[in-house]
Short mmCIF file of N, CA, C and O and ligand atoms in Angstrom, two decimals:
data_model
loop_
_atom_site.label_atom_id
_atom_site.label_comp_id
_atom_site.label_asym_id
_atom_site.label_seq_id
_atom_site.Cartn_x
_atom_site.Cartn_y
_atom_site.Cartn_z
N UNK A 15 0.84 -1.19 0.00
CA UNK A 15 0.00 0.00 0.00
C UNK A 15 0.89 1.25 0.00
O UNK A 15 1.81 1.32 0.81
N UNK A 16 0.62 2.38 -0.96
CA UNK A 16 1.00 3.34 -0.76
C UNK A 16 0.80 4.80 0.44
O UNK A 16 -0.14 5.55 0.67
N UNK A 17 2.19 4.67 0.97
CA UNK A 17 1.65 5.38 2.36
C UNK A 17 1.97 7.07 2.56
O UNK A 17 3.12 7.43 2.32
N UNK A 18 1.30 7.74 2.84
CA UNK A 18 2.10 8.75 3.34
C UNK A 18 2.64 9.40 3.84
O UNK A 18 2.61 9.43 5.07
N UNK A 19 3.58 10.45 2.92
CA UNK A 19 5.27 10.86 3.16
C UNK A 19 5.35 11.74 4.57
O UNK A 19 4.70 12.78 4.46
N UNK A 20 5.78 11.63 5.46
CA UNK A 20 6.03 12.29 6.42
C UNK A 20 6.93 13.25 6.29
O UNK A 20 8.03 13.07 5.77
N UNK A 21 6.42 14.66 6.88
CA UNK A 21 7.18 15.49 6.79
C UNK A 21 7.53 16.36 7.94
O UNK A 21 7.92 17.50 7.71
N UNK A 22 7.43 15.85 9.36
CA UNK A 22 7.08 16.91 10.34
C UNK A 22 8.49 16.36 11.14
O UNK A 22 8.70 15.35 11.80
N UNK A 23 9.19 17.29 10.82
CA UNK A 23 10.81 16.95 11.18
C UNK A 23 10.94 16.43 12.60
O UNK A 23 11.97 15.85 12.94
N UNK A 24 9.66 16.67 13.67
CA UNK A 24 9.75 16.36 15.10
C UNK A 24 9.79 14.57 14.64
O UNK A 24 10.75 13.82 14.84
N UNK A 25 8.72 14.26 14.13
CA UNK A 25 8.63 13.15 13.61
C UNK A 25 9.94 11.85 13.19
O UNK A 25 10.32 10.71 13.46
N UNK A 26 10.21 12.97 12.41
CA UNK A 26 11.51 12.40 12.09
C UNK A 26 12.65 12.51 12.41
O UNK A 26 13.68 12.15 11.82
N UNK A 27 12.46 13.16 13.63
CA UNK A 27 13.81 13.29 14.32
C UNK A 27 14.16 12.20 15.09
O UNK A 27 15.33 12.25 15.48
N UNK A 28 13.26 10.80 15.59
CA UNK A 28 12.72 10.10 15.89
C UNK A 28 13.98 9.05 16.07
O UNK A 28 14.73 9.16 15.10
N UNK A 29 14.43 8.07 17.03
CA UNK A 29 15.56 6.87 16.64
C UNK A 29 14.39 6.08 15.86
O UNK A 29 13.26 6.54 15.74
N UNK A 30 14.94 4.34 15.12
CA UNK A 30 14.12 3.87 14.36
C UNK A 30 14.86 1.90 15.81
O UNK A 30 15.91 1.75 16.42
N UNK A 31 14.00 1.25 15.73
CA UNK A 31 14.61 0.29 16.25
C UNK A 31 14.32 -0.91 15.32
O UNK A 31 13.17 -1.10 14.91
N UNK A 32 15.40 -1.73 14.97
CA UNK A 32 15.54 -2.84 14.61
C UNK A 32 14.17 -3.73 13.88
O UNK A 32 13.49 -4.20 14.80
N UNK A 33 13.77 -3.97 12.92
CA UNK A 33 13.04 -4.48 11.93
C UNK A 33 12.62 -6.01 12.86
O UNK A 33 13.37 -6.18 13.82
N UNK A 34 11.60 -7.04 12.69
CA UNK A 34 11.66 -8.33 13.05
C UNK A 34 11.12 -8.94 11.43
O UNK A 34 11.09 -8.32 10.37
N UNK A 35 10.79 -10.10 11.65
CA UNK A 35 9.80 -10.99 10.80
C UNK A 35 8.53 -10.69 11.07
O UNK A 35 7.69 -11.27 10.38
N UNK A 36 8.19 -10.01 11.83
CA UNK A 36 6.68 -9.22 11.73
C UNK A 36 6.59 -8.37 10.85
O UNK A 36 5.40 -8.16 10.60
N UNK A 37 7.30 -7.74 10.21
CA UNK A 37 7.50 -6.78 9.33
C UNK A 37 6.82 -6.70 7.83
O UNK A 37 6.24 -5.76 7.30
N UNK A 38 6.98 -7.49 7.54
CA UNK A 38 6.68 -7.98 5.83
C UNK A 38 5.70 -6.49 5.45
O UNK A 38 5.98 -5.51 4.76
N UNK A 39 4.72 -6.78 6.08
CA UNK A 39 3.67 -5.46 5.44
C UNK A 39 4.56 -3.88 5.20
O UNK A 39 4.24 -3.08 4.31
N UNK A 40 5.60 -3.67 6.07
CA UNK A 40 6.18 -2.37 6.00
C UNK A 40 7.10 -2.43 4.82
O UNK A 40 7.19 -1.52 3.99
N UNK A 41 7.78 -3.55 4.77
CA UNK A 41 8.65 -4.18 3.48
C UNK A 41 7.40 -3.69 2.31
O UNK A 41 7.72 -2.72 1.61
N UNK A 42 6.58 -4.05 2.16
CA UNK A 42 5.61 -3.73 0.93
C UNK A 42 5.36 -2.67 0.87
O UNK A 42 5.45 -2.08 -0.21
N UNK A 43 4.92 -2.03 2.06
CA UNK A 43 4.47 -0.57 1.85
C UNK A 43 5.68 0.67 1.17
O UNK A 43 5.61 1.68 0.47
N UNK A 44 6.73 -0.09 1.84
CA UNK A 44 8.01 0.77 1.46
C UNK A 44 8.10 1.09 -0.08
O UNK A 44 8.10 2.16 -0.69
N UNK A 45 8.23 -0.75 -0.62
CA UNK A 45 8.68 -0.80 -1.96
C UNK A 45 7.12 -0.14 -2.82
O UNK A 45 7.40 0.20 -3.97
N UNK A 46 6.00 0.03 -2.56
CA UNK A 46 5.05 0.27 -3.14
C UNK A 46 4.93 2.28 -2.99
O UNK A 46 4.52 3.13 -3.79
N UNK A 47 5.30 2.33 -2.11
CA UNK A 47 5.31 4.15 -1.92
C UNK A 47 6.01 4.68 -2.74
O UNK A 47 5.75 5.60 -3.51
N UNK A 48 7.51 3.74 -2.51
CA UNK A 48 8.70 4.19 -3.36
C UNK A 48 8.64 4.02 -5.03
O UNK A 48 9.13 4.93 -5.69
N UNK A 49 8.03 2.84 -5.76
CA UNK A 49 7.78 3.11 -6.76
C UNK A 49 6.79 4.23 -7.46
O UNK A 49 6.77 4.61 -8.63
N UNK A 50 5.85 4.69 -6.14
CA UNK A 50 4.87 5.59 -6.44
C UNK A 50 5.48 7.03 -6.87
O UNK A 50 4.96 7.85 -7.64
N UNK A 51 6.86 7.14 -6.12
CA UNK A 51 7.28 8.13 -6.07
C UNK A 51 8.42 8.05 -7.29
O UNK A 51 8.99 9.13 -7.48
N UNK A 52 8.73 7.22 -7.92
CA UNK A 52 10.20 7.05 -8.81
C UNK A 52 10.58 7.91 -9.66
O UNK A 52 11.62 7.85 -10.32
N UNK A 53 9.44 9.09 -9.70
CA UNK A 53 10.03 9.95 -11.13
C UNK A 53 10.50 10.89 -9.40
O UNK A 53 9.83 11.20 -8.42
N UNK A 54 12.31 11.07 -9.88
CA UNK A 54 12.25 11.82 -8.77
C UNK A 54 13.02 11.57 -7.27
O UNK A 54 13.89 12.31 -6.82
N UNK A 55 12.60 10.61 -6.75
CA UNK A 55 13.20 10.13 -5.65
C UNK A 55 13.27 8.60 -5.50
O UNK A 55 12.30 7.84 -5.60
N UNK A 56 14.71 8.21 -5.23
CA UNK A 56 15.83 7.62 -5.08
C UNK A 56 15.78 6.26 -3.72
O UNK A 56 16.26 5.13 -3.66
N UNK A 57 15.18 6.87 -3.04
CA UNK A 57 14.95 6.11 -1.64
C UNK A 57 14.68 6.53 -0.41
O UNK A 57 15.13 7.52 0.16
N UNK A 58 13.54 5.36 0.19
CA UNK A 58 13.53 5.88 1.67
C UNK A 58 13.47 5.34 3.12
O UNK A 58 13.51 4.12 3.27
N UNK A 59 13.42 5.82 3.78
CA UNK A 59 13.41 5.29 5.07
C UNK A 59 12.02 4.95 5.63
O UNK A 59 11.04 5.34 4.99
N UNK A 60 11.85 4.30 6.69
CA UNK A 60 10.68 3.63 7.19
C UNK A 60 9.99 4.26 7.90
O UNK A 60 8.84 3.99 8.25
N UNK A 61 10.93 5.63 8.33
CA UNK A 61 10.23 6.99 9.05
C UNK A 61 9.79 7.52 8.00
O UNK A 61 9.25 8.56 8.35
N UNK A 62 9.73 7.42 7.14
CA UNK A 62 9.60 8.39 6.20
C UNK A 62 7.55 8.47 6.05
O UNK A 62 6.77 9.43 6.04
N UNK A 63 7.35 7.03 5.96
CA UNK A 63 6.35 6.57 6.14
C UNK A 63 5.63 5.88 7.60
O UNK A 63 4.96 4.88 7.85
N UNK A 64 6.21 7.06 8.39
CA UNK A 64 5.92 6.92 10.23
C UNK A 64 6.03 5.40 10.59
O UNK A 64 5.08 4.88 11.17
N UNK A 65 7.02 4.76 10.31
CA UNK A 65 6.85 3.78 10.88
C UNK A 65 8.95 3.87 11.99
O UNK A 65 9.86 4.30 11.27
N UNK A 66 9.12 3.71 12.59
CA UNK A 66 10.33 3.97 13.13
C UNK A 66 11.06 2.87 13.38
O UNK A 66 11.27 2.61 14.57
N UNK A 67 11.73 1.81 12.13
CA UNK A 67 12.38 0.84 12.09
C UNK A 67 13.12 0.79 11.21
O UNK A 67 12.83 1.16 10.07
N UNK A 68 14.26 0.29 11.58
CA UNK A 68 15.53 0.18 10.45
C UNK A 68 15.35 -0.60 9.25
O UNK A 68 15.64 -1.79 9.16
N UNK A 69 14.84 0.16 8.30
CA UNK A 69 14.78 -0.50 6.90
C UNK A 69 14.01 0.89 6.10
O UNK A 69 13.18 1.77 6.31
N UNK A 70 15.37 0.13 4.53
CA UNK A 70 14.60 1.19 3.50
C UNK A 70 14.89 0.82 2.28
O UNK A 70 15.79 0.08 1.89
N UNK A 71 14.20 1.30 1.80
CA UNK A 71 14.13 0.99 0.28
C UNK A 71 14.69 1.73 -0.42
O UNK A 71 14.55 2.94 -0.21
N UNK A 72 15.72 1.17 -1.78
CA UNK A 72 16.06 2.22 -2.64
C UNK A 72 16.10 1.77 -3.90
O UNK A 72 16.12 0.57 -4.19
N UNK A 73 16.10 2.74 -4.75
CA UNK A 73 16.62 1.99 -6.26
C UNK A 73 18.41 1.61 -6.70
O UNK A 73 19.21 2.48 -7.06
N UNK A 74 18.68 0.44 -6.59
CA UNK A 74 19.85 -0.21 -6.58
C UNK A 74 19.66 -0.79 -8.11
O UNK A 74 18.98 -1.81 -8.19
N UNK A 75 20.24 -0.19 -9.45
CA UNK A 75 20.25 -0.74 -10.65
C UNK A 75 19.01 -0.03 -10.62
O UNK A 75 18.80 1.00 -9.98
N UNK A 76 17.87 -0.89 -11.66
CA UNK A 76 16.79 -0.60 -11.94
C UNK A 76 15.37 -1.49 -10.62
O UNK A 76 14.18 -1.83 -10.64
N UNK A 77 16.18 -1.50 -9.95
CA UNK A 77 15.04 -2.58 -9.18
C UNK A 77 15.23 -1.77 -7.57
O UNK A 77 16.26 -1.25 -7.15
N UNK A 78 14.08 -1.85 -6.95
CA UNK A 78 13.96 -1.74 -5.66
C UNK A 78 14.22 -2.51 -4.30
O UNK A 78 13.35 -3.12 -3.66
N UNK A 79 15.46 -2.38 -3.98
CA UNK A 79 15.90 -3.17 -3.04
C UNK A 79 15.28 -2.77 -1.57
O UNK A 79 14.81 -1.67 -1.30
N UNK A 80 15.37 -3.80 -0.74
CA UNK A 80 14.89 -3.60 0.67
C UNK A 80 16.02 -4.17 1.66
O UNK A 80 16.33 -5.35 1.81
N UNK A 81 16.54 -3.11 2.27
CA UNK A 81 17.26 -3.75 3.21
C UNK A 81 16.61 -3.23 4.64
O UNK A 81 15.93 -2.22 4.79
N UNK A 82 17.10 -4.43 5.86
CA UNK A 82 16.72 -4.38 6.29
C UNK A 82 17.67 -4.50 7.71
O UNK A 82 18.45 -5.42 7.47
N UNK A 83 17.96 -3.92 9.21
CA UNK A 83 18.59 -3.53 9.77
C UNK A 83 20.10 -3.39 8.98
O UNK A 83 20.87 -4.25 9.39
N UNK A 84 20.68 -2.51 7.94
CA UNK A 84 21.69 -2.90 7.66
C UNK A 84 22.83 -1.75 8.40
O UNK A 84 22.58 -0.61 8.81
N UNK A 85 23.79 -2.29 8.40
CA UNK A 85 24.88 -1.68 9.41
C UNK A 85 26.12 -2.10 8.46
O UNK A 85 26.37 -3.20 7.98
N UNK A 86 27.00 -0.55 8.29
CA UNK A 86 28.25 0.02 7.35
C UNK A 86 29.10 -0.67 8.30
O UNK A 86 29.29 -0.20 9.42
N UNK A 87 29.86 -2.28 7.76
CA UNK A 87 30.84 -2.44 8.21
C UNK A 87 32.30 -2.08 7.91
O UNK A 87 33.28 -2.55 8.49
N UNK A 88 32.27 -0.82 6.55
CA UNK A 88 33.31 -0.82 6.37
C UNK A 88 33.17 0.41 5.48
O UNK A 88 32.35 0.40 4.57
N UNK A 89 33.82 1.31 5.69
CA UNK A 89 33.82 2.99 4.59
C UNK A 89 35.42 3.19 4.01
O UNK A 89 36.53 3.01 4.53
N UNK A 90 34.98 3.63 2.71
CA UNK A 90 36.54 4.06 2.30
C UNK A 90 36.58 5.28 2.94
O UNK A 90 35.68 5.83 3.58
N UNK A 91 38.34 5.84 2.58
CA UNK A 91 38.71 7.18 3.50
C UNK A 91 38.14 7.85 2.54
O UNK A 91 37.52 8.71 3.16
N UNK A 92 38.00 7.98 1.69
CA UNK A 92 37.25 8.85 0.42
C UNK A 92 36.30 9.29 0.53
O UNK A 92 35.28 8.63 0.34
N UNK A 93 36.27 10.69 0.92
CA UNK A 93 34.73 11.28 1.33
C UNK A 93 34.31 12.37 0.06
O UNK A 93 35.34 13.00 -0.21
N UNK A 94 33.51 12.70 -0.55
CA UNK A 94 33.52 13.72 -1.58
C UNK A 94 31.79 14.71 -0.77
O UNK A 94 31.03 14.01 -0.09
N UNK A 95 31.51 15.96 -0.95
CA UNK A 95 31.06 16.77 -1.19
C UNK A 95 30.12 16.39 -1.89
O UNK A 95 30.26 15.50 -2.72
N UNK A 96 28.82 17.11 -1.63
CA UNK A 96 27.70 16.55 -2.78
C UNK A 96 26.22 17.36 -1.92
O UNK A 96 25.80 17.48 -0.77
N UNK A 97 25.86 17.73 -3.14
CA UNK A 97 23.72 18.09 -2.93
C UNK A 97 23.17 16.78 -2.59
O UNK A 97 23.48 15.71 -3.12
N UNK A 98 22.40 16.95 -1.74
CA UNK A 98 20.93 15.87 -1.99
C UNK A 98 19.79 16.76 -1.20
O UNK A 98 19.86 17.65 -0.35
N UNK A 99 18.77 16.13 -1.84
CA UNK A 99 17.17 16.10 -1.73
C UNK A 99 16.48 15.14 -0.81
O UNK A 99 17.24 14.21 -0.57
N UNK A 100 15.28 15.02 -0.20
CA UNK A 100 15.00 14.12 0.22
C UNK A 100 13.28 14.60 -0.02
O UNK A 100 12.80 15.73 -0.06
N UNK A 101 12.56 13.15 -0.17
CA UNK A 101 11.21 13.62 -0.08
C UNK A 101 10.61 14.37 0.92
O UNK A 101 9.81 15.25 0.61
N UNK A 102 10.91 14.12 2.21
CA UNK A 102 10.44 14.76 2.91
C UNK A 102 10.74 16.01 3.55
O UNK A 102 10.51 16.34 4.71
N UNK A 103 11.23 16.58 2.70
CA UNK A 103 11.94 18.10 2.75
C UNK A 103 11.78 18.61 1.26
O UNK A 103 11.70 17.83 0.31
N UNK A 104 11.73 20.20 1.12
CA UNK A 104 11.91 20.78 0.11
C UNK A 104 13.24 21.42 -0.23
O UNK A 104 13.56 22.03 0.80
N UNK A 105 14.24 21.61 -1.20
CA UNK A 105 15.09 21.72 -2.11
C UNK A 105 16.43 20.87 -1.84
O UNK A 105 16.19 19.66 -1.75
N UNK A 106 17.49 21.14 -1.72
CA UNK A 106 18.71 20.75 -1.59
C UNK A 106 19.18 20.88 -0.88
O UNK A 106 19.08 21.98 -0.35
N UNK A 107 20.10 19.85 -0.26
CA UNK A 107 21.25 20.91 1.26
C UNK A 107 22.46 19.31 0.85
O UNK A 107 22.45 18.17 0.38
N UNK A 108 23.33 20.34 1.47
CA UNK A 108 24.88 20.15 1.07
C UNK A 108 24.87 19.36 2.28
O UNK A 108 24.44 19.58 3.41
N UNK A 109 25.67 18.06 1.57
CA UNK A 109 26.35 16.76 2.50
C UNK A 109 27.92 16.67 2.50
O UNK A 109 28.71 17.60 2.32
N UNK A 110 28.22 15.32 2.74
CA UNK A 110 29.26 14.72 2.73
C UNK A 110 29.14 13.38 2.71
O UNK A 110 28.62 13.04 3.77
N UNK A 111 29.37 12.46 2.02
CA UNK A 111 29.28 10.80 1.96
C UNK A 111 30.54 10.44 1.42
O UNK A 111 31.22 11.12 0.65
N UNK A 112 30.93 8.85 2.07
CA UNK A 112 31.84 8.34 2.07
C UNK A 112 31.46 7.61 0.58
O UNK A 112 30.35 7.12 0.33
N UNK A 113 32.89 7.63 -0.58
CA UNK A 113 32.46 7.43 -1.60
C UNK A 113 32.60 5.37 -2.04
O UNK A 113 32.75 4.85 -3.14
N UNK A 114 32.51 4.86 -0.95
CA UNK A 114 32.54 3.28 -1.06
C UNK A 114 31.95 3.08 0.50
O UNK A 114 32.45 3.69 1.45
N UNK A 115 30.74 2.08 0.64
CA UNK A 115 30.58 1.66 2.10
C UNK A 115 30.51 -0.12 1.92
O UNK A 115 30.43 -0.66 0.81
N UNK A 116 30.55 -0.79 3.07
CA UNK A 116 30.37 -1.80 3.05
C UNK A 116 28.99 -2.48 3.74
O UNK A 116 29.19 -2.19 4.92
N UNK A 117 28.31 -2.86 3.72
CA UNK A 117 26.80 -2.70 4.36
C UNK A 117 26.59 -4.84 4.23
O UNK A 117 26.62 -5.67 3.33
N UNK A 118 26.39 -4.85 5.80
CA UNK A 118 25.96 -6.02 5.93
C UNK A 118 24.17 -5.81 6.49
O UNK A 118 23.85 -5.18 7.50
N UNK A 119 23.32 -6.44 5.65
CA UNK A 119 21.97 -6.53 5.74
C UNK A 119 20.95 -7.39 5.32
O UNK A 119 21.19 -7.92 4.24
N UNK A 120 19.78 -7.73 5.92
CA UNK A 120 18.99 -8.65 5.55
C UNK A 120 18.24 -8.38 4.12
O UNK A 120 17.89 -7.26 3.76
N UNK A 121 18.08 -9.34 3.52
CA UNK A 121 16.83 -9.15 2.62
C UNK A 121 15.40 -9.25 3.39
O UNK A 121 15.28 -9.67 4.54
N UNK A 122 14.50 -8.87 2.67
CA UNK A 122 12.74 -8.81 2.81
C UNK A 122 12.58 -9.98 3.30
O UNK A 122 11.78 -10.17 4.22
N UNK A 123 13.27 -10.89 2.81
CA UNK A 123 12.87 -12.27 3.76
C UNK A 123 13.94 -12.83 5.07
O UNK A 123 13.95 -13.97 5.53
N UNK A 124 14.72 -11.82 5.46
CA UNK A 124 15.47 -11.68 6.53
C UNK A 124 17.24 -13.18 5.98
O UNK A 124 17.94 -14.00 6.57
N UNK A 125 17.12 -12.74 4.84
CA UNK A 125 18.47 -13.89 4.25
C UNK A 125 19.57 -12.89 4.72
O UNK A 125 19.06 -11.77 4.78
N UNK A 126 20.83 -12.88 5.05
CA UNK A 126 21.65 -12.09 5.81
C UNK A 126 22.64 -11.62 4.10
O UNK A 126 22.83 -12.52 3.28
N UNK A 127 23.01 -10.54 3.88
CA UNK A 127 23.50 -9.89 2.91
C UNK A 127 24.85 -9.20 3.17
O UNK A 127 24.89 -8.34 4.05
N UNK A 128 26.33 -9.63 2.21
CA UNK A 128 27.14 -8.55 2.50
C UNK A 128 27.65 -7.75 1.35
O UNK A 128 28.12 -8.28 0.34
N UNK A 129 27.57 -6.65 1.48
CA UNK A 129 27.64 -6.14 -0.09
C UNK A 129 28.48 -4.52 -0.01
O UNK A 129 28.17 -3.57 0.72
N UNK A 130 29.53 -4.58 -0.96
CA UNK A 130 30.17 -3.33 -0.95
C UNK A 130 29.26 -2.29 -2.08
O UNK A 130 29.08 -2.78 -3.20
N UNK A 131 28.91 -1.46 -1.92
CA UNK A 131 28.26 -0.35 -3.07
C UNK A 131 29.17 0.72 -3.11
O UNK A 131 29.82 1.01 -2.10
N UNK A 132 29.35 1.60 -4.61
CA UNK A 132 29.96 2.95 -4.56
C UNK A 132 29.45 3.81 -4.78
O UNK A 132 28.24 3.61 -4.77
N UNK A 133 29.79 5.07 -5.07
CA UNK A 133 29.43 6.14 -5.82
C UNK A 133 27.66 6.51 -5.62
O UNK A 133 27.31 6.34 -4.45
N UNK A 134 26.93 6.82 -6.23
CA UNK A 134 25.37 7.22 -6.07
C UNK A 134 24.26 6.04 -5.42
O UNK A 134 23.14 6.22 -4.95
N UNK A 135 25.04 4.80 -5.57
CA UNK A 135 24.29 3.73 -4.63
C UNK A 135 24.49 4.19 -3.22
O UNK A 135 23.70 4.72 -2.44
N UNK A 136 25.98 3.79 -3.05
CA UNK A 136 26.15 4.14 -1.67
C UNK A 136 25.49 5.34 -0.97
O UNK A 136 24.60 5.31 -0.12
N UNK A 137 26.24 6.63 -1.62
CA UNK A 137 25.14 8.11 -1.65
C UNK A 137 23.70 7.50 -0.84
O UNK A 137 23.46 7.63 0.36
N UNK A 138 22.87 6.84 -1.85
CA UNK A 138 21.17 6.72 -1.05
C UNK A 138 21.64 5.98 0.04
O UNK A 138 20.94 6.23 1.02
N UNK A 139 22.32 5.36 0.23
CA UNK A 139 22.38 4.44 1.26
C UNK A 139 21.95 5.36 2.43
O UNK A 139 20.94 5.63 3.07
N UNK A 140 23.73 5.84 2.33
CA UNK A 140 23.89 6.92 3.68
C UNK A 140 22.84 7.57 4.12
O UNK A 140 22.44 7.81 5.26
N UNK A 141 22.41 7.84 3.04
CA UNK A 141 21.16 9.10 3.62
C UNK A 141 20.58 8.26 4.14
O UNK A 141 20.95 8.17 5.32
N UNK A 142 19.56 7.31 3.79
CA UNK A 142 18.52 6.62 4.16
C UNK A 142 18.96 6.39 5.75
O UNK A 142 18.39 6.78 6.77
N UNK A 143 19.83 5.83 5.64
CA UNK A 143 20.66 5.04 7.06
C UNK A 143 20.39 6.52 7.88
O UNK A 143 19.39 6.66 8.58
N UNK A 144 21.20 7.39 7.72
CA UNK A 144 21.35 8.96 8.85
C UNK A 144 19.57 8.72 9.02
O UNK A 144 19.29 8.59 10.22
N UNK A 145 18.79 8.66 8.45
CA UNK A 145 17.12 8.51 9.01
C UNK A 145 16.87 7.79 10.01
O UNK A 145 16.11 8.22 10.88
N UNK A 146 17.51 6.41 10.12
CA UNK A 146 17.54 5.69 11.25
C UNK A 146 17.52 6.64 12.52
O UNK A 146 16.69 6.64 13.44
N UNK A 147 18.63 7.44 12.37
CA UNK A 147 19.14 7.92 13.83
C UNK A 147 18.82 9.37 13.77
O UNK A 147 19.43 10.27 14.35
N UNK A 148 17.48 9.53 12.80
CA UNK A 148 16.48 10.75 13.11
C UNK A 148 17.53 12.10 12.34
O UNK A 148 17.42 13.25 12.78
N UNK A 149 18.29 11.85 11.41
CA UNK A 149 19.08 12.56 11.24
C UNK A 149 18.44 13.12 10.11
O UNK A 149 18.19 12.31 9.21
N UNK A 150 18.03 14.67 9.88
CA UNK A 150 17.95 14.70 7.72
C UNK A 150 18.82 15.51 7.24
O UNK A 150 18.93 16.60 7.80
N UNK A 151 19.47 15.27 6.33
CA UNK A 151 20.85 15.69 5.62
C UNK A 151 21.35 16.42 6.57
O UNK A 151 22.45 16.96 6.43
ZN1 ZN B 6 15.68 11.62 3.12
#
């Protein structure tokens, strides 16, 4: 189901705790909001859609991935400068992301995942992840 976007920064200032196997429905709602939204935005968090648990969805290739508690076991020293957007805010604000992370995380069906991403993957990552811990750009 497509849910809606939260925008009330108290809201989302919010910690998010740890995903279970009860979850599945938020897993759907995620990937179903997020395609709603694809012309445009990139990925989101589970606050995003008031729910306050570690998992988010992004576009990884052409497909919508779901990860789920995932945790950066590993960053290059390579940090670059960069804009981003987020749905639940209006225009741009200036970051910093590490330009390689290493991210160990579950899939939608809780299978355990380890996966290095670079460049504009990683980028959504980070952001999404800083949501966890109520953070926006
Ligand atoms: Zn965001």
């Amino acid at each position: 189901m497509v849910r809606e976007i939260v925008k009330d920064v108290l809201v989302l200032g919010r910690h998010s705790e740890p995903c279970t196997k009860n979850d599945r429905q938020l897993f759907k709602d995620m990937e179903d909001t997020l395609a709603a939204h694809a012309d445009g935005c990139v990925g989101i968090a589970a606050n995003m859609i008031g729910v306050h648990k570690t998992a988010l969805a992004a576009f990884i290739g052409d497909e919508i991935l779901i990860m789920v508690n995932p945790v950066i076991t590993d960053r290059s020293k390579q940090v670059y400068e960069t804009e981003e957007g987020c749905l639940s805010l209006t225009g741009v604000r200036q970051t910093k992301r590490y330009e390689a992370i290493t991210v160990e995380y579950r899939d939608k069906k809780f299978k355990l995942h380890k996966k290095t991403f670079r460049g504009f993957e990683a980028q959504i990552i980070q952001h999404e992840m800083d949501h966890f811990e109520g953070k926006i750009i």
